[in-house]
């Protein structure tokens, strides 16, 4: 093999480099690979939000941040103030401030800080609404909003989901069925 590599040196180096490129990533621990994949997915999502005309998300931190613990946005047993004017589409929430969002949809079920941003989760029996708010000056502004149906609720429209979210009662924290995040 060594003799063959000496005779075919121009072909051997690219083949060796390709083999290393293919084999070495398999040696990395899973957590590093997962972190890299998640950072890539986040950067891709931020680019999509920027193209869609949403608030400009802050640049990624050089060191990975630890995820914050999930916290309910209201005290257990408290009644939730319903929203007053749910929009017809999640896209209509883009650029809305946190105060305006609360007036439209009420308090979220969960709020989670993520650096200078916050992730809000609104819940209804048949759907969820994920909202990411980014700091813009001294206010938080909606940069991404996405409604999603739960399990067997395929026929739920985005408009129906937003209306249901705005009028949903406050569930006991983490007791409602279905995926939360």
PDB file of C-alpha atoms in Angstrom:
ATOM      1  CA  UNK A   1       0.000   0.000   0.000  1.00  0.00           C
ATOM      2  CA  UNK A   2       2.825   2.391   0.862  1.00  0.00           C
ATOM      3  CA  UNK A   3       4.515   1.736  -2.481  1.00  0.00           C
ATOM      4  CA  UNK A   4       1.275   2.391  -4.303  1.00  0.00           C
ATOM      5  CA  UNK A   5       0.810   5.653  -2.411  1.00  0.00           C
ATOM      6  CA  UNK A   6       4.312   6.821  -3.394  1.00  0.00           C
ATOM      7  CA  UNK A   7       3.624   6.143  -7.075  1.00  0.00           C
ATOM      8  CA  UNK A   8       0.161   7.705  -7.001  1.00  0.00           C
ATOM      9  CA  UNK A   9       0.858  10.547  -4.548  1.00  0.00           C
ATOM     10  CA  UNK A  10      -1.405  13.049  -6.363  1.00  0.00           C
ATOM     11  CA  UNK A  11      -4.324  10.613  -5.917  1.00  0.00           C
ATOM     12  CA  UNK A  12      -3.397   9.414  -2.426  1.00  0.00           C
ATOM     13  CA  UNK A  13      -3.539  12.746  -0.556  1.00  0.00           C
ATOM     14  CA  UNK A  14      -7.084  13.674  -1.623  1.00  0.00           C
ATOM     15  CA  UNK A  15      -8.259  10.134  -0.833  1.00  0.00           C
ATOM     16  CA  UNK A  16      -6.619  10.302   2.609  1.00  0.00           C
ATOM     17  CA  UNK A  17      -8.115  13.733   3.299  1.00  0.00           C
ATOM     18  CA  UNK A  18     -11.566  12.496   2.270  1.00  0.00           C
ATOM     19  CA  UNK A  19     -11.259   9.425   4.490  1.00  0.00           C
ATOM     20  CA  UNK A  20     -10.257  11.586   7.476  1.00  0.00           C
ATOM     21  CA  UNK A  21     -13.110  14.013   6.837  1.00  0.00           C
ATOM     22  CA  UNK A  22     -15.581  11.138   6.755  1.00  0.00           C
ATOM     23  CA  UNK A  23     -14.232   9.180   9.719  1.00  0.00           C
ATOM     24  CA  UNK A  24     -13.178  11.839  12.250  1.00  0.00           C
ATOM     25  CA  UNK A  25     -16.638  13.333  12.936  1.00  0.00           C
ATOM     26  CA  UNK A  26     -17.715   9.906  14.181  1.00  0.00           C
ATOM     27  CA  UNK A  27     -15.057  10.149  16.911  1.00  0.00           C
ATOM     28  CA  UNK A  28     -16.494  13.335  18.456  1.00  0.00           C
ATOM     29  CA  UNK A  29     -18.636  12.947  21.574  1.00  0.00           C
ATOM     30  CA  UNK A  30     -22.379  13.163  20.966  1.00  0.00           C
ATOM     31  CA  UNK A  31     -22.821  16.333  23.012  1.00  0.00           C
ATOM     32  CA  UNK A  32     -20.396  18.321  20.818  1.00  0.00           C
ATOM     33  CA  UNK A  33     -22.056  17.081  17.645  1.00  0.00           C
ATOM     34  CA  UNK A  34     -25.499  17.817  19.044  1.00  0.00           C
ATOM     35  CA  UNK A  35     -24.428  21.305  20.121  1.00  0.00           C
ATOM     36  CA  UNK A  36     -23.024  22.036  16.671  1.00  0.00           C
ATOM     37  CA  UNK A  37     -26.201  20.789  14.985  1.00  0.00           C
ATOM     38  CA  UNK A  38     -28.408  22.842  17.293  1.00  0.00           C
ATOM     39  CA  UNK A  39     -26.325  25.982  16.744  1.00  0.00           C
ATOM     40  CA  UNK A  40     -26.581  25.449  12.988  1.00  0.00           C
ATOM     41  CA  UNK A  41     -30.360  24.976  13.242  1.00  0.00           C
ATOM     42  CA  UNK A  42     -30.671  28.129  15.361  1.00  0.00           C
ATOM     43  CA  UNK A  43     -28.619  30.172  12.894  1.00  0.00           C
ATOM     44  CA  UNK A  44     -30.742  28.845  10.034  1.00  0.00           C
ATOM     45  CA  UNK A  45     -33.955  29.729  11.865  1.00  0.00           C
ATOM     46  CA  UNK A  46     -32.672  33.207  12.673  1.00  0.00           C
ATOM     47  CA  UNK A  47     -31.862  33.728   9.004  1.00  0.00           C
ATOM     48  CA  UNK A  48     -35.393  32.637   8.055  1.00  0.00           C
ATOM     49  CA  UNK A  49     -36.908  35.031  10.581  1.00  0.00           C
ATOM     50  CA  UNK A  50     -34.766  37.883   9.260  1.00  0.00           C
ATOM     51  CA  UNK A  51     -35.840  37.123   5.677  1.00  0.00           C
ATOM     52  CA  UNK A  52     -39.495  37.026   6.724  1.00  0.00           C
ATOM     53  CA  UNK A  53     -39.177  40.596   7.972  1.00  0.00           C
ATOM     54  CA  UNK A  54     -39.217  39.788  11.676  1.00  0.00           C
ATOM     55  CA  UNK A  55     -37.232  41.528  14.366  1.00  0.00           C
ATOM     56  CA  UNK A  56     -33.505  41.042  13.941  1.00  0.00           C
ATOM     57  CA  UNK A  57     -32.370  38.382  16.429  1.00  0.00           C
ATOM     58  CA  UNK A  58     -29.163  38.993  18.364  1.00  0.00           C
ATOM     59  CA  UNK A  59     -25.978  37.246  17.247  1.00  0.00           C
ATOM     60  CA  UNK A  60     -25.135  33.873  18.762  1.00  0.00           C
ATOM     61  CA  UNK A  61     -23.018  33.950  21.900  1.00  0.00           C
ATOM     62  CA  UNK A  62     -19.464  32.662  21.548  1.00  0.00           C
ATOM     63  CA  UNK A  63     -20.009  30.295  24.461  1.00  0.00           C
ATOM     64  CA  UNK A  64     -23.144  28.177  24.625  1.00  0.00           C
ATOM     65  CA  UNK A  65     -25.693  29.311  27.187  1.00  0.00           C
ATOM     66  CA  UNK A  66     -27.378  26.916  29.584  1.00  0.00           C
ATOM     67  CA  UNK A  67     -31.100  26.661  28.927  1.00  0.00           C
ATOM     68  CA  UNK A  68     -33.225  28.416  31.513  1.00  0.00           C
ATOM     69  CA  UNK A  69     -35.760  26.482  33.524  1.00  0.00           C
ATOM     70  CA  UNK A  70     -39.366  26.612  32.335  1.00  0.00           C
ATOM     71  CA  UNK A  71     -41.547  28.784  34.511  1.00  0.00           C
ATOM     72  CA  UNK A  72     -45.303  29.316  34.370  1.00  0.00           C
ATOM     73  CA  UNK A  73     -46.203  32.911  33.543  1.00  0.00           C
ATOM     74  CA  UNK A  74     -48.847  32.978  36.304  1.00  0.00           C
ATOM     75  CA  UNK A  75     -49.141  31.642  39.834  1.00  0.00           C
ATOM     76  CA  UNK A  76     -50.700  28.176  40.204  1.00  0.00           C
ATOM     77  CA  UNK A  77     -54.402  28.475  41.008  1.00  0.00           C
ATOM     78  CA  UNK A  78     -54.617  32.026  39.646  1.00  0.00           C
ATOM     79  CA  UNK A  79     -57.144  32.821  36.950  1.00  0.00           C
ATOM     80  CA  UNK A  80     -55.792  33.725  33.551  1.00  0.00           C
ATOM     81  CA  UNK A  81     -56.869  36.989  31.973  1.00  0.00           C
ATOM     82  CA  UNK A  82     -58.116  36.085  28.488  1.00  0.00           C
ATOM     83  CA  UNK A  83     -57.051  38.024  25.433  1.00  0.00           C
ATOM     84  CA  UNK A  84     -59.344  40.536  23.768  1.00  0.00           C
ATOM     85  CA  UNK A  85     -58.500  40.477  20.061  1.00  0.00           C
ATOM     86  CA  UNK A  86     -56.874  37.369  18.592  1.00  0.00           C
ATOM     87  CA  UNK A  87     -55.474  37.971  15.093  1.00  0.00           C
ATOM     88  CA  UNK A  88     -56.482  35.751  12.156  1.00  0.00           C
ATOM     89  CA  UNK A  89     -52.906  34.590  11.500  1.00  0.00           C
ATOM     90  CA  UNK A  90     -49.723  34.094  13.490  1.00  0.00           C
ATOM     91  CA  UNK A  91     -47.901  36.269  10.934  1.00  0.00           C
ATOM     92  CA  UNK A  92     -50.010  39.221  12.119  1.00  0.00           C
ATOM     93  CA  UNK A  93     -48.163  38.997  15.445  1.00  0.00           C
ATOM     94  CA  UNK A  94     -44.790  39.867  13.876  1.00  0.00           C
ATOM     95  CA  UNK A  95     -43.451  43.151  15.275  1.00  0.00           C
ATOM     96  CA  UNK A  96     -46.049  43.318  18.083  1.00  0.00           C
ATOM     97  CA  UNK A  97     -44.695  44.318  21.508  1.00  0.00           C
ATOM     98  CA  UNK A  98     -45.028  42.072  24.570  1.00  0.00           C
ATOM     99  CA  UNK A  99     -47.686  44.370  26.077  1.00  0.00           C
ATOM    100  CA  UNK A 100     -49.724  44.360  22.864  1.00  0.00           C
ATOM    101  CA  UNK A 101     -49.411  40.563  22.682  1.00  0.00           C
ATOM    102  CA  UNK A 102     -50.731  40.207  26.252  1.00  0.00           C
ATOM    103  CA  UNK A 103     -53.730  42.400  25.379  1.00  0.00           C
ATOM    104  CA  UNK A 104     -54.410  40.318  22.251  1.00  0.00           C
ATOM    105  CA  UNK A 105     -53.906  36.802  23.662  1.00  0.00           C
ATOM    106  CA  UNK A 106     -53.644  37.152  27.435  1.00  0.00           C
ATOM    107  CA  UNK A 107     -50.788  35.778  29.521  1.00  0.00           C
ATOM    108  CA  UNK A 108     -48.845  32.831  28.081  1.00  0.00           C
ATOM    109  CA  UNK A 109     -48.830  29.489  29.867  1.00  0.00           C
ATOM    110  CA  UNK A 110     -45.030  29.467  29.977  1.00  0.00           C
ATOM    111  CA  UNK A 111     -42.350  32.158  29.635  1.00  0.00           C
ATOM    112  CA  UNK A 112     -38.694  31.217  29.298  1.00  0.00           C
ATOM    113  CA  UNK A 113     -35.845  33.756  29.052  1.00  0.00           C
ATOM    114  CA  UNK A 114     -33.200  32.998  26.420  1.00  0.00           C
ATOM    115  CA  UNK A 115     -30.475  35.626  26.780  1.00  0.00           C
ATOM    116  CA  UNK A 116     -31.926  38.934  25.540  1.00  0.00           C
ATOM    117  CA  UNK A 117     -34.962  37.107  24.103  1.00  0.00           C
ATOM    118  CA  UNK A 118     -37.957  35.306  25.621  1.00  0.00           C
ATOM    119  CA  UNK A 119     -39.872  32.247  24.453  1.00  0.00           C
ATOM    120  CA  UNK A 120     -43.594  32.262  25.242  1.00  0.00           C
ATOM    121  CA  UNK A 121     -45.896  29.254  24.947  1.00  0.00           C
ATOM    122  CA  UNK A 122     -49.650  29.729  24.664  1.00  0.00           C
ATOM    123  CA  UNK A 123     -51.883  26.686  25.113  1.00  0.00           C
ATOM    124  CA  UNK A 124     -55.379  25.638  24.087  1.00  0.00           C
ATOM    125  CA  UNK A 125     -56.902  22.144  24.256  1.00  0.00           C
ATOM    126  CA  UNK A 126     -56.268  21.449  20.551  1.00  0.00           C
ATOM    127  CA  UNK A 127     -53.206  23.532  19.732  1.00  0.00           C
ATOM    128  CA  UNK A 128     -50.175  25.476  20.912  1.00  0.00           C
ATOM    129  CA  UNK A 129     -48.742  28.841  19.866  1.00  0.00           C
ATOM    130  CA  UNK A 130     -44.979  29.345  20.122  1.00  0.00           C
ATOM    131  CA  UNK A 131     -43.801  32.965  20.216  1.00  0.00           C
ATOM    132  CA  UNK A 132     -40.222  34.246  20.357  1.00  0.00           C
ATOM    133  CA  UNK A 133     -39.760  37.851  21.424  1.00  0.00           C
ATOM    134  CA  UNK A 134     -36.486  39.689  20.853  1.00  0.00           C
ATOM    135  CA  UNK A 135     -35.229  42.782  22.644  1.00  0.00           C
ATOM    136  CA  UNK A 136     -35.617  45.868  20.499  1.00  0.00           C
ATOM    137  CA  UNK A 137     -34.507  48.881  22.476  1.00  0.00           C
ATOM    138  CA  UNK A 138     -36.203  48.584  25.871  1.00  0.00           C
ATOM    139  CA  UNK A 139     -39.152  46.524  24.563  1.00  0.00           C
ATOM    140  CA  UNK A 140     -39.633  42.879  23.646  1.00  0.00           C
ATOM    141  CA  UNK A 141     -40.979  42.476  20.110  1.00  0.00           C
ATOM    142  CA  UNK A 142     -42.375  39.348  18.413  1.00  0.00           C
ATOM    143  CA  UNK A 143     -39.816  37.983  15.955  1.00  0.00           C
ATOM    144  CA  UNK A 144     -41.398  34.560  15.382  1.00  0.00           C
ATOM    145  CA  UNK A 145     -44.878  33.129  15.958  1.00  0.00           C
ATOM    146  CA  UNK A 146     -46.015  29.648  14.954  1.00  0.00           C
ATOM    147  CA  UNK A 147     -49.292  27.856  15.711  1.00  0.00           C
ATOM    148  CA  UNK A 148     -49.436  24.057  15.724  1.00  0.00           C
ATOM    149  CA  UNK A 149     -52.236  21.529  16.143  1.00  0.00           C
ATOM    150  CA  UNK A 150     -51.907  18.776  18.725  1.00  0.00           C
ATOM    151  CA  UNK A 151     -52.134  15.044  18.073  1.00  0.00           C
ATOM    152  CA  UNK A 152     -55.546  14.237  16.590  1.00  0.00           C
ATOM    153  CA  UNK A 153     -56.552  17.864  15.969  1.00  0.00           C
ATOM    154  CA  UNK A 154     -55.537  17.998  12.298  1.00  0.00           C
ATOM    155  CA  UNK A 155     -58.575  20.092  11.262  1.00  0.00           C
ATOM    156  CA  UNK A 156     -57.706  23.050  13.504  1.00  0.00           C
ATOM    157  CA  UNK A 157     -57.019  26.170  11.443  1.00  0.00           C
ATOM    158  CA  UNK A 158     -54.480  28.769  12.477  1.00  0.00           C
ATOM    159  CA  UNK A 159     -57.262  31.299  13.047  1.00  0.00           C
ATOM    160  CA  UNK A 160     -59.231  28.850  15.225  1.00  0.00           C
ATOM    161  CA  UNK A 161     -56.077  28.058  17.194  1.00  0.00           C
ATOM    162  CA  UNK A 162     -55.357  31.731  17.900  1.00  0.00           C
ATOM    163  CA  UNK A 163     -58.967  32.310  19.008  1.00  0.00           C
ATOM    164  CA  UNK A 164     -58.808  29.235  21.271  1.00  0.00           C
ATOM    165  CA  UNK A 165     -55.474  30.348  22.742  1.00  0.00           C
ATOM    166  CA  UNK A 166     -56.853  33.812  23.543  1.00  0.00           C
ATOM    167  CA  UNK A 167     -59.841  32.410  25.452  1.00  0.00           C
ATOM    168  CA  UNK A 168     -58.226  29.326  27.023  1.00  0.00           C
ATOM    169  CA  UNK A 169     -58.374  29.042  30.811  1.00  0.00           C
ATOM    170  CA  UNK A 170     -55.113  28.695  32.697  1.00  0.00           C
ATOM    171  CA  UNK A 171     -54.180  25.018  33.042  1.00  0.00           C
ATOM    172  CA  UNK A 172     -52.449  23.700  36.121  1.00  0.00           C
ATOM    173  CA  UNK A 173     -48.720  24.041  35.332  1.00  0.00           C
ATOM    174  CA  UNK A 174     -47.473  21.044  33.395  1.00  0.00           C
ATOM    175  CA  UNK A 175     -50.664  19.055  34.045  1.00  0.00           C
ATOM    176  CA  UNK A 176     -52.412  19.535  30.696  1.00  0.00           C
ATOM    177  CA  UNK A 177     -52.017  16.627  28.266  1.00  0.00           C
ATOM    178  CA  UNK A 178     -49.985  16.935  25.081  1.00  0.00           C
ATOM    179  CA  UNK A 179     -46.495  18.133  24.236  1.00  0.00           C
ATOM    180  CA  UNK A 180     -45.633  21.489  25.751  1.00  0.00           C
ATOM    181  CA  UNK A 181     -42.611  22.637  23.816  1.00  0.00           C
TER     182      UNK A 181
END
